[in-house]
């Protein structure tokens, strides 16, 4: 069961930073199988459904040069059938039993697979998950690999290569991280690496990372612990138990001086400015304070840059600011999308002024209060659904080593003060940064539009 929570409406209008009774502490039990599989269980018997959330502790940051995109490619391969599930039938089996929210995602430091099923179909979901982990290598073949390589390369075109500001993101990461750094390339990988992936490469990646001892399974919903233990042991207990892989430490990257890049983008229609600093890992001690700094600068409606650039001087269409944490590292970004014809130099001046002001005096007490309330509200709403609770338990486990670390994180959020936020800003935002200026490439856009239909591609 989940601990008592304040209602969303009450939280929005009345919560103060001193509040502690509303901590949404997720009650859970946890255990490990003999083969090393880590299990986290959160019981909630109010609705007869269960969220199944499986995290493999590997992401694109664990790839080696020349093998970029393998973590994401393998996520695709995991849905292509296994020894007892026909090609492309994983989704179909789950749909047949009434499952929802079936998907998988890959990031720089983890890969997850999830679904929400009726409680009486939990065993079906666990069978499917164990079958693809235990037998995928006997089913994967050259044809399925080729198909998924093509799917992933097309996905890259749709999400990175041929979208507004996609080229800017690639330029940013290339500037932040040196050649050979695991975060230099996008999670989806490089075209040539994906195309060059062989069947043996894929199998080797699976053998290295998809060991039970490198997997955490979280169940959240209408299942009691004795039942969960019996079902998990039935379907996962017999999986082989090779040693857990040793993850390479993510190297710390740094900038020696400010860098400014101009990127011409044939898909962008508006100029965009983005300042990015190296930042802190997810749930790092400075993470809450940098969240306050981000809100003080860019929060919609009341952030300083939002008020000046969007409301008062009407130079910007949107403003954003804040930290993005990963495992062992992160970024802090300020982004501004300009309105047509807006003076980019003036926007840069305003951003500089507000950064200098914030570093000199810190955020106000009211800005801290607003940010804390916003963070607590967002956490509360993320726990509304069972899958959200399963994800939160996984996040805390993966990034902090403690599935029950949410209460401690919220305590750190509430402990933020103008002085602590200012100190965090000085530690991170006084360092060199990268400014990426994205400019619509009208010439390339005109050339593309002028090309005859059916012409060369």
CSV table of C-alpha atoms in Angstrom, one decimal:
chain,number,residue,atom,x,y,z
A,1,UNK,CA,0.0,0.0,0.0
A,2,UNK,CA,1.1,3.6,-0.6
A,3,UNK,CA,1.4,5.9,2.3
A,4,UNK,CA,-1.3,8.5,2.7
A,5,UNK,CA,-0.9,11.5,0.4
A,6,UNK,CA,-2.3,15.0,0.2
A,7,UNK,CA,-4.7,15.4,-2.6
A,8,UNK,CA,-3.3,17.1,-5.8
A,9,UNK,CA,-5.5,20.2,-5.3
A,10,UNK,CA,-4.5,20.6,-1.7
A,11,UNK,CA,-0.9,20.2,-2.6
A,12,UNK,CA,-1.0,22.8,-5.3
A,13,UNK,CA,-2.7,25.5,-3.3
A,14,UNK,CA,-1.4,24.9,0.2
A,15,UNK,CA,1.9,23.1,0.5
A,16,UNK,CA,4.8,24.9,2.1
A,17,UNK,CA,8.4,23.9,2.0
A,18,UNK,CA,8.2,22.9,5.6
A,19,UNK,CA,5.6,20.2,5.0
A,20,UNK,CA,6.8,16.7,5.8
A,21,UNK,CA,3.7,14.7,6.6
A,22,UNK,CA,2.9,14.5,2.9
A,23,UNK,CA,6.0,12.6,1.9
A,24,UNK,CA,4.8,10.0,-0.6
A,25,UNK,CA,6.9,7.2,0.8
A,26,UNK,CA,6.3,4.1,-1.3
A,27,UNK,CA,6.2,1.0,0.8
A,28,UNK,CA,8.0,-1.9,-0.9
A,29,UNK,CA,9.7,-5.2,-0.2
A,30,UNK,CA,12.8,-6.3,-2.1
A,31,UNK,CA,14.7,-9.6,-2.6
A,32,UNK,CA,17.2,-11.3,-4.9
A,33,UNK,CA,17.0,-14.6,-6.6
A,34,UNK,CA,20.0,-17.0,-6.5
A,35,UNK,CA,20.9,-16.0,-10.0
A,36,UNK,CA,21.2,-12.3,-8.9
A,37,UNK,CA,17.9,-10.9,-10.3
A,38,UNK,CA,16.8,-8.0,-8.1
A,39,UNK,CA,13.1,-7.8,-7.4
A,40,UNK,CA,11.2,-4.8,-5.9
A,41,UNK,CA,7.5,-5.2,-5.0
A,42,UNK,CA,5.0,-2.4,-4.2
A,43,UNK,CA,1.6,-3.7,-3.2
A,44,UNK,CA,-1.6,-1.7,-3.9
A,45,UNK,CA,-4.8,-3.8,-3.9
A,46,UNK,CA,-7.3,-1.1,-4.8
A,47,UNK,CA,-7.4,-1.9,-8.5
A,48,UNK,CA,-6.9,-5.4,-10.0
A,49,UNK,CA,-3.9,-4.5,-12.2
A,50,UNK,CA,-0.1,-4.8,-11.9
A,51,UNK,CA,2.6,-2.7,-13.5
A,52,UNK,CA,5.6,-4.8,-14.6
A,53,UNK,CA,8.7,-2.8,-15.1
A,54,UNK,CA,12.1,-4.4,-15.9
A,55,UNK,CA,15.3,-2.4,-16.0
A,56,UNK,CA,18.5,-3.7,-17.5
A,57,UNK,CA,21.4,-1.6,-16.2
A,58,UNK,CA,23.0,-0.8,-19.5
A,59,UNK,CA,22.6,2.1,-21.9
A,60,UNK,CA,24.4,3.8,-24.7
A,61,UNK,CA,27.1,5.1,-22.3
A,62,UNK,CA,28.2,1.5,-21.8
A,63,UNK,CA,29.0,1.0,-25.5
A,64,UNK,CA,32.4,1.0,-27.0
A,65,UNK,CA,33.6,3.1,-30.0
A,66,UNK,CA,32.4,1.7,-33.2
A,67,UNK,CA,29.4,0.0,-31.6
A,68,UNK,CA,27.2,3.0,-30.9
A,69,UNK,CA,23.4,2.4,-30.8
A,70,UNK,CA,23.7,-1.2,-29.7
A,71,UNK,CA,21.7,-0.8,-26.5
A,72,UNK,CA,18.8,0.8,-28.4
A,73,UNK,CA,19.1,-1.7,-31.2
A,74,UNK,CA,18.8,-4.5,-28.8
A,75,UNK,CA,15.8,-3.0,-27.2
A,76,UNK,CA,14.1,-3.4,-30.6
A,77,UNK,CA,15.4,-7.0,-30.9
A,78,UNK,CA,13.7,-7.8,-27.6
A,79,UNK,CA,10.3,-7.4,-29.2
A,80,UNK,CA,11.0,-9.7,-32.2
A,81,UNK,CA,10.0,-13.0,-30.6
A,82,UNK,CA,11.8,-15.7,-28.5
A,83,UNK,CA,11.9,-19.4,-28.4
A,84,UNK,CA,8.2,-19.8,-27.4
A,85,UNK,CA,6.9,-16.5,-28.9
A,86,UNK,CA,6.6,-16.2,-32.6
A,87,UNK,CA,8.1,-13.3,-34.6
A,88,UNK,CA,6.5,-9.9,-33.8
A,89,UNK,CA,4.0,-11.6,-31.4
A,90,UNK,CA,5.1,-10.1,-28.1
A,91,UNK,CA,2.7,-7.2,-28.4
A,92,UNK,CA,0.0,-9.4,-29.7
A,93,UNK,CA,0.1,-11.8,-26.8
A,94,UNK,CA,-0.1,-8.9,-24.3
A,95,UNK,CA,-2.9,-7.2,-26.2
A,96,UNK,CA,-4.9,-10.4,-26.1
A,97,UNK,CA,-4.8,-10.5,-22.3
A,98,UNK,CA,-5.8,-6.8,-21.9
A,99,UNK,CA,-2.4,-5.3,-21.3
A,100,UNK,CA,-1.7,-1.6,-21.8
A,101,UNK,CA,1.3,0.8,-21.8
A,102,UNK,CA,3.5,-1.9,-23.5
A,103,UNK,CA,6.8,-0.5,-24.5
A,104,UNK,CA,10.6,-0.2,-24.0
A,105,UNK,CA,13.0,2.7,-23.8
A,106,UNK,CA,16.8,3.2,-23.9
A,107,UNK,CA,18.8,6.0,-22.3
A,108,UNK,CA,22.5,6.8,-21.7
A,109,UNK,CA,22.6,4.5,-18.7
A,110,UNK,CA,19.6,2.0,-18.6
A,111,UNK,CA,17.2,0.1,-20.8
A,112,UNK,CA,13.7,-0.6,-19.6
A,113,UNK,CA,10.7,-2.8,-20.7
A,114,UNK,CA,7.2,-2.4,-19.2
A,115,UNK,CA,3.5,-3.2,-19.4
A,116,UNK,CA,0.5,-2.9,-17.2
A,117,UNK,CA,-1.6,-6.1,-17.0
A,118,UNK,CA,-4.8,-7.4,-15.3
A,119,UNK,CA,-3.7,-8.9,-12.0
A,120,UNK,CA,-4.9,-12.4,-13.2
A,121,UNK,CA,-2.5,-12.1,-16.2
A,122,UNK,CA,0.6,-11.2,-14.3
A,123,UNK,CA,2.0,-14.7,-14.9
A,124,UNK,CA,1.6,-14.2,-18.6
A,125,UNK,CA,3.7,-11.0,-18.5
A,126,UNK,CA,6.4,-12.7,-16.3
A,127,UNK,CA,6.5,-15.6,-18.7
A,128,UNK,CA,7.0,-13.3,-21.7
A,129,UNK,CA,9.7,-11.3,-20.0
A,130,UNK,CA,11.6,-14.4,-18.8
A,131,UNK,CA,11.3,-16.1,-22.1
A,132,UNK,CA,12.9,-13.3,-24.1
A,133,UNK,CA,15.7,-12.9,-21.5
A,134,UNK,CA,16.3,-16.6,-21.3
A,135,UNK,CA,15.9,-17.7,-24.9
A,136,UNK,CA,16.3,-14.7,-27.2
A,137,UNK,CA,19.7,-15.8,-28.5
A,138,UNK,CA,18.3,-19.0,-29.8
A,139,UNK,CA,15.7,-17.1,-31.8
A,140,UNK,CA,17.5,-14.0,-33.2
A,141,UNK,CA,18.6,-14.4,-36.8
A,142,UNK,CA,20.2,-12.4,-39.6
A,143,UNK,CA,16.8,-11.5,-41.1
A,144,UNK,CA,15.3,-10.1,-38.0
A,145,UNK,CA,18.6,-8.2,-37.3
A,146,UNK,CA,18.5,-6.7,-40.7
A,147,UNK,CA,14.9,-5.7,-40.4
A,148,UNK,CA,15.5,-4.0,-37.0
A,149,UNK,CA,18.7,-2.3,-38.3
A,150,UNK,CA,16.6,-0.7,-41.0
A,151,UNK,CA,13.9,0.2,-38.5
A,152,UNK,CA,16.4,1.9,-36.2
A,153,UNK,CA,18.1,3.8,-39.0
A,154,UNK,CA,14.7,5.1,-40.2
A,155,UNK,CA,13.9,6.0,-36.6
A,156,UNK,CA,17.1,8.0,-36.4
A,157,UNK,CA,16.1,9.9,-39.6
A,158,UNK,CA,12.7,10.7,-38.1
A,159,UNK,CA,13.9,11.7,-34.7
A,160,UNK,CA,17.3,13.1,-35.2
A,161,UNK,CA,18.4,13.7,-38.7
A,162,UNK,CA,15.3,15.2,-40.2
A,163,UNK,CA,13.7,17.1,-37.3
A,164,UNK,CA,14.1,20.7,-36.2
A,165,UNK,CA,17.1,21.2,-33.9
A,166,UNK,CA,18.3,17.6,-34.3
A,167,UNK,CA,21.6,18.6,-35.8
A,168,UNK,CA,22.1,21.2,-33.0
A,169,UNK,CA,21.8,18.4,-30.4
A,170,UNK,CA,24.4,16.4,-32.2
A,171,UNK,CA,26.7,19.4,-32.4
A,172,UNK,CA,26.2,20.2,-28.7
A,173,UNK,CA,27.1,16.7,-27.5
A,174,UNK,CA,30.1,16.6,-29.8
A,175,UNK,CA,31.3,19.9,-28.2
A,176,UNK,CA,30.6,18.8,-24.6
A,177,UNK,CA,32.2,15.3,-24.8
A,178,UNK,CA,35.6,14.5,-26.4
A,179,UNK,CA,36.0,11.7,-29.0
A,180,UNK,CA,35.7,8.3,-27.4
A,181,UNK,CA,33.5,9.6,-24.5
A,182,UNK,CA,30.4,7.3,-24.2
A,183,UNK,CA,28.0,10.3,-24.1
A,184,UNK,CA,29.4,11.9,-27.3
A,185,UNK,CA,26.9,10.2,-29.6
A,186,UNK,CA,23.1,10.1,-29.4
A,187,UNK,CA,21.5,7.0,-27.7
A,188,UNK,CA,20.1,5.9,-31.1
A,189,UNK,CA,23.7,5.6,-32.5
A,190,UNK,CA,25.5,6.4,-35.7
A,191,UNK,CA,24.2,5.2,-39.0
A,192,UNK,CA,27.4,3.4,-39.9
A,193,UNK,CA,27.6,1.6,-36.5
A,194,UNK,CA,24.0,0.4,-36.7
A,195,UNK,CA,24.5,-0.7,-40.3
A,196,UNK,CA,27.7,-2.5,-39.4
A,197,UNK,CA,26.2,-4.4,-36.5
A,198,UNK,CA,26.7,-8.1,-37.1
A,199,UNK,CA,24.6,-11.0,-35.6
A,200,UNK,CA,27.6,-12.0,-33.4
A,201,UNK,CA,28.0,-8.4,-32.2
A,202,UNK,CA,24.4,-8.4,-31.1
A,203,UNK,CA,24.7,-11.7,-29.4
A,204,UNK,CA,27.9,-10.6,-27.6
A,205,UNK,CA,26.1,-7.5,-26.3
A,206,UNK,CA,23.3,-9.6,-24.9
A,207,UNK,CA,25.7,-12.1,-23.2
A,208,UNK,CA,27.6,-9.2,-21.7
A,209,UNK,CA,24.7,-7.2,-20.3
A,210,UNK,CA,21.4,-9.2,-20.1
A,211,UNK,CA,22.5,-11.3,-17.1
A,212,UNK,CA,19.9,-11.7,-14.3
A,213,UNK,CA,22.4,-10.1,-11.9
A,214,UNK,CA,22.3,-6.9,-14.1
A,215,UNK,CA,18.5,-6.7,-14.1
A,216,UNK,CA,15.9,-5.2,-11.7
A,217,UNK,CA,12.3,-6.3,-11.9
A,218,UNK,CA,9.7,-4.1,-10.2
A,219,UNK,CA,6.1,-5.1,-9.7
A,220,UNK,CA,3.5,-2.5,-8.5
A,221,UNK,CA,-0.1,-3.3,-7.9
A,222,UNK,CA,-2.5,-6.0,-6.9
A,223,UNK,CA,-0.2,-8.9,-6.0
A,224,UNK,CA,0.9,-10.0,-2.5
A,225,UNK,CA,4.4,-10.9,-1.7
A,226,UNK,CA,4.0,-14.7,-1.4
A,227,UNK,CA,2.4,-14.8,-4.9
A,228,UNK,CA,5.0,-12.5,-6.4
A,229,UNK,CA,7.9,-14.5,-5.0
A,230,UNK,CA,6.4,-17.8,-6.2
A,231,UNK,CA,5.7,-16.4,-9.8
A,232,UNK,CA,9.1,-14.7,-10.1
A,233,UNK,CA,11.0,-17.7,-8.9
A,234,UNK,CA,9.0,-20.0,-11.3
A,235,UNK,CA,9.8,-18.0,-14.4
A,236,UNK,CA,13.1,-16.3,-13.6
A,237,UNK,CA,14.7,-18.6,-11.1
A,238,UNK,CA,16.0,-21.1,-13.6
A,239,UNK,CA,17.7,-18.5,-15.8
A,240,UNK,CA,21.5,-18.9,-16.0
A,241,UNK,CA,23.5,-16.8,-13.7
A,242,UNK,CA,26.7,-15.5,-15.3
A,243,UNK,CA,28.5,-12.8,-13.2
A,244,UNK,CA,27.1,-9.3,-13.4
A,245,UNK,CA,29.1,-7.2,-15.8
A,246,UNK,CA,31.5,-4.6,-14.5
A,247,UNK,CA,30.5,-1.2,-15.8
A,248,UNK,CA,33.2,1.2,-16.8
A,249,UNK,CA,33.2,4.4,-14.8
A,250,UNK,CA,31.8,7.2,-16.8
A,251,UNK,CA,34.7,9.6,-17.4
A,252,UNK,CA,34.2,13.2,-16.2
A,253,UNK,CA,34.3,15.6,-19.1
A,254,UNK,CA,35.1,19.3,-18.8
A,255,UNK,CA,35.3,22.4,-20.9
A,256,UNK,CA,38.4,24.6,-20.8
A,257,UNK,CA,36.7,27.7,-22.2
A,258,UNK,CA,33.4,29.0,-23.5
A,259,UNK,CA,32.5,27.7,-26.9
A,260,UNK,CA,30.0,29.1,-29.4
A,261,UNK,CA,28.6,27.1,-32.3
A,262,UNK,CA,26.4,28.2,-35.1
A,263,UNK,CA,24.4,25.4,-36.7
A,264,UNK,CA,22.4,25.9,-40.0
A,265,UNK,CA,19.3,23.8,-39.8
A,266,UNK,CA,17.1,23.3,-42.9
A,267,UNK,CA,14.3,21.9,-40.8
A,268,UNK,CA,14.1,24.7,-38.1
A,269,UNK,CA,11.9,27.7,-38.7
A,270,UNK,CA,13.0,29.8,-35.8
A,271,UNK,CA,16.3,30.8,-34.3
A,272,UNK,CA,17.1,29.0,-31.1
A,273,UNK,CA,19.8,29.7,-28.5
A,274,UNK,CA,20.9,27.0,-26.1
A,275,UNK,CA,23.5,27.4,-23.3
A,276,UNK,CA,24.7,24.2,-21.8
A,277,UNK,CA,27.1,23.5,-18.9
A,278,UNK,CA,28.3,20.2,-17.5
A,279,UNK,CA,26.2,19.4,-14.5
A,280,UNK,CA,25.4,16.9,-11.9
A,281,UNK,CA,24.1,13.3,-11.9
A,282,UNK,CA,20.5,12.4,-11.3
A,283,UNK,CA,19.6,12.8,-7.6
A,284,UNK,CA,23.1,14.3,-6.8
A,285,UNK,CA,23.2,16.5,-3.7
A,286,UNK,CA,23.2,19.6,-5.9
A,287,UNK,CA,20.4,18.4,-8.1
A,288,UNK,CA,17.5,19.9,-6.1
A,289,UNK,CA,19.3,23.3,-5.8
A,290,UNK,CA,20.0,23.3,-9.5
A,291,UNK,CA,16.3,22.6,-10.1
A,292,UNK,CA,15.5,25.7,-8.1
A,293,UNK,CA,18.0,27.7,-10.2
A,294,UNK,CA,16.4,26.4,-13.4
A,295,UNK,CA,12.9,27.3,-12.2
A,296,UNK,CA,14.0,30.8,-11.1
A,297,UNK,CA,15.3,31.3,-14.6
A,298,UNK,CA,12.9,29.5,-16.9
A,299,UNK,CA,9.7,28.5,-15.2
A,300,UNK,CA,6.7,29.1,-17.4
A,301,UNK,CA,4.7,32.1,-16.2
A,302,UNK,CA,7.1,33.3,-13.5
A,303,UNK,CA,10.8,32.5,-14.3
A,304,UNK,CA,13.0,35.6,-14.8
A,305,UNK,CA,13.9,34.8,-18.4
A,306,UNK,CA,10.3,33.9,-19.2
A,307,UNK,CA,9.0,37.2,-17.8
A,308,UNK,CA,11.6,39.3,-19.6
A,309,UNK,CA,11.8,37.5,-22.9
A,310,UNK,CA,8.3,36.1,-23.4
A,311,UNK,CA,6.1,38.6,-21.5
A,312,UNK,CA,7.9,42.0,-21.3
A,313,UNK,CA,10.1,42.2,-24.4
A,314,UNK,CA,8.2,39.6,-26.5
A,315,UNK,CA,11.4,38.4,-28.0
A,316,UNK,CA,10.9,34.7,-27.4
A,317,UNK,CA,8.3,32.0,-28.1
A,318,UNK,CA,9.5,29.8,-25.3
A,319,UNK,CA,12.1,29.6,-22.6
A,320,UNK,CA,13.3,26.6,-20.6
A,321,UNK,CA,16.0,26.0,-18.0
A,322,UNK,CA,17.1,23.3,-15.7
A,323,UNK,CA,19.3,20.2,-15.0
A,324,UNK,CA,19.3,16.9,-16.8
A,325,UNK,CA,20.9,14.2,-14.8
A,326,UNK,CA,22.3,11.0,-15.9
A,327,UNK,CA,24.4,8.4,-14.1
A,328,UNK,CA,27.6,10.0,-12.7
A,329,UNK,CA,27.2,13.2,-14.8
A,330,UNK,CA,24.6,15.6,-16.3
A,331,UNK,CA,24.0,18.9,-17.9
A,332,UNK,CA,22.4,22.2,-17.1
A,333,UNK,CA,20.7,24.0,-20.0
A,334,UNK,CA,19.1,27.3,-20.7
A,335,UNK,CA,17.2,27.3,-24.0
A,336,UNK,CA,15.4,30.2,-25.8
A,337,UNK,CA,13.4,29.9,-29.1
A,338,UNK,CA,13.1,33.3,-30.6
A,339,UNK,CA,10.1,34.8,-32.3
A,340,UNK,CA,10.4,35.6,-36.0
A,341,UNK,CA,12.6,38.7,-36.5
A,342,UNK,CA,13.6,38.9,-32.8
A,343,UNK,CA,17.0,40.4,-32.0
A,344,UNK,CA,19.3,37.5,-31.0
A,345,UNK,CA,21.9,39.8,-29.6
A,346,UNK,CA,19.4,41.3,-27.3
A,347,UNK,CA,18.3,37.9,-26.1
A,348,UNK,CA,21.9,37.0,-25.4
A,349,UNK,CA,22.3,40.2,-23.4
A,350,UNK,CA,19.2,39.5,-21.3
A,351,UNK,CA,20.3,35.9,-20.5
A,352,UNK,CA,23.8,37.2,-19.5
A,353,UNK,CA,22.2,39.8,-17.2
A,354,UNK,CA,19.9,37.3,-15.5
A,355,UNK,CA,22.7,34.8,-15.0
A,356,UNK,CA,25.0,37.4,-13.5
A,357,UNK,CA,22.2,38.6,-11.2
A,358,UNK,CA,21.4,35.1,-10.1
A,359,UNK,CA,25.0,34.2,-9.4
A,360,UNK,CA,25.5,37.5,-7.5
A,361,UNK,CA,22.3,37.4,-5.3
A,362,UNK,CA,20.8,33.9,-5.7
A,363,UNK,CA,17.1,33.3,-6.1
A,364,UNK,CA,14.5,34.9,-3.8
A,365,UNK,CA,12.8,33.1,-1.0
A,366,UNK,CA,9.5,33.2,-3.0
A,367,UNK,CA,11.2,31.7,-6.1
A,368,UNK,CA,12.6,28.9,-3.9
A,369,UNK,CA,9.1,28.3,-2.4
A,370,UNK,CA,7.5,28.1,-5.9
A,371,UNK,CA,10.1,25.7,-7.2
A,372,UNK,CA,9.8,23.4,-4.2
A,373,UNK,CA,6.0,23.3,-4.5
A,374,UNK,CA,6.3,22.6,-8.3
A,375,UNK,CA,8.7,19.8,-7.7
A,376,UNK,CA,6.6,18.2,-5.0
A,377,UNK,CA,3.5,18.5,-7.1
A,378,UNK,CA,5.2,16.8,-10.1
A,379,UNK,CA,6.4,14.0,-7.9
A,380,UNK,CA,2.9,13.5,-6.5
A,381,UNK,CA,1.3,13.4,-9.9
A,382,UNK,CA,4.0,10.9,-11.2
A,383,UNK,CA,2.8,8.5,-8.5
A,384,UNK,CA,-0.8,8.6,-9.5
A,385,UNK,CA,-0.5,5.6,-11.8
A,386,UNK,CA,1.0,2.2,-10.8
A,387,UNK,CA,3.6,2.4,-13.6
A,388,UNK,CA,4.7,5.8,-12.3
A,389,UNK,CA,5.4,4.3,-8.9
A,390,UNK,CA,7.2,1.3,-10.4
A,391,UNK,CA,9.4,3.8,-12.4
A,392,UNK,CA,10.1,5.9,-9.4
A,393,UNK,CA,11.2,2.9,-7.4
A,394,UNK,CA,13.5,1.8,-10.3
A,395,UNK,CA,14.9,5.3,-10.7
A,396,UNK,CA,15.8,5.6,-7.0
A,397,UNK,CA,17.3,2.1,-7.0
A,398,UNK,CA,19.3,2.8,-10.2
A,399,UNK,CA,20.6,6.2,-9.4
A,400,UNK,CA,21.0,6.1,-5.6
A,401,UNK,CA,21.1,2.4,-4.7
A,402,UNK,CA,18.0,2.8,-2.5
A,403,UNK,CA,14.6,2.0,-3.9
A,404,UNK,CA,13.1,3.9,-0.9
A,405,UNK,CA,15.1,7.0,-1.4
A,406,UNK,CA,12.2,9.2,-2.5
A,407,UNK,CA,11.5,10.6,1.0
A,408,UNK,CA,15.2,11.6,1.4
A,409,UNK,CA,15.2,13.2,-2.0
A,410,UNK,CA,12.1,15.3,-1.1
A,411,UNK,CA,13.7,16.2,2.2
A,412,UNK,CA,16.6,17.6,0.2
A,413,UNK,CA,14.2,19.5,-2.1
A,414,UNK,CA,12.5,21.1,0.9
A,415,UNK,CA,15.9,22.0,2.4
A,416,UNK,CA,16.7,24.3,-0.5
A,417,UNK,CA,17.3,27.9,0.4
A,418,UNK,CA,18.3,31.0,-1.5
A,419,UNK,CA,21.8,30.6,-0.2
A,420,UNK,CA,22.1,26.9,-1.1
A,421,UNK,CA,20.7,27.4,-4.6
A,422,UNK,CA,23.1,30.3,-5.1
A,423,UNK,CA,26.1,28.2,-4.0
A,424,UNK,CA,25.1,25.4,-6.4
A,425,UNK,CA,24.7,27.9,-9.3
A,426,UNK,CA,28.2,29.3,-8.5
A,427,UNK,CA,29.7,25.8,-8.5
A,428,UNK,CA,28.3,24.9,-11.9
A,429,UNK,CA,27.2,27.9,-13.9
A,430,UNK,CA,30.4,29.9,-13.4
A,431,UNK,CA,32.3,27.3,-15.4
A,432,UNK,CA,32.8,27.3,-19.2
A,433,UNK,CA,29.7,26.4,-21.3
A,434,UNK,CA,28.7,25.8,-24.8
A,435,UNK,CA,26.3,28.1,-26.7
A,436,UNK,CA,24.6,26.6,-29.7
A,437,UNK,CA,23.0,29.1,-32.0
A,438,UNK,CA,20.6,27.4,-34.4
A,439,UNK,CA,19.8,29.4,-37.5
A,440,UNK,CA,17.2,28.3,-40.1
A,441,UNK,CA,19.0,27.5,-43.4
A,442,UNK,CA,16.7,29.3,-45.8
A,443,UNK,CA,18.9,28.4,-48.8
A,444,UNK,CA,18.7,24.6,-48.0
A,445,UNK,CA,15.0,24.9,-47.4
A,446,UNK,CA,14.5,26.7,-50.7
A,447,UNK,CA,16.5,24.2,-52.5
A,448,UNK,CA,14.5,21.3,-51.0
A,449,UNK,CA,11.2,22.9,-51.8
A,450,UNK,CA,12.3,23.7,-55.4
A,451,UNK,CA,13.2,20.0,-56.1
A,452,UNK,CA,10.7,18.4,-58.4
A,453,UNK,CA,8.4,15.8,-56.9
A,454,UNK,CA,9.8,12.3,-57.5
A,455,UNK,CA,13.3,13.7,-58.0
A,456,UNK,CA,16.5,12.5,-56.5
A,457,UNK,CA,16.7,11.9,-52.8
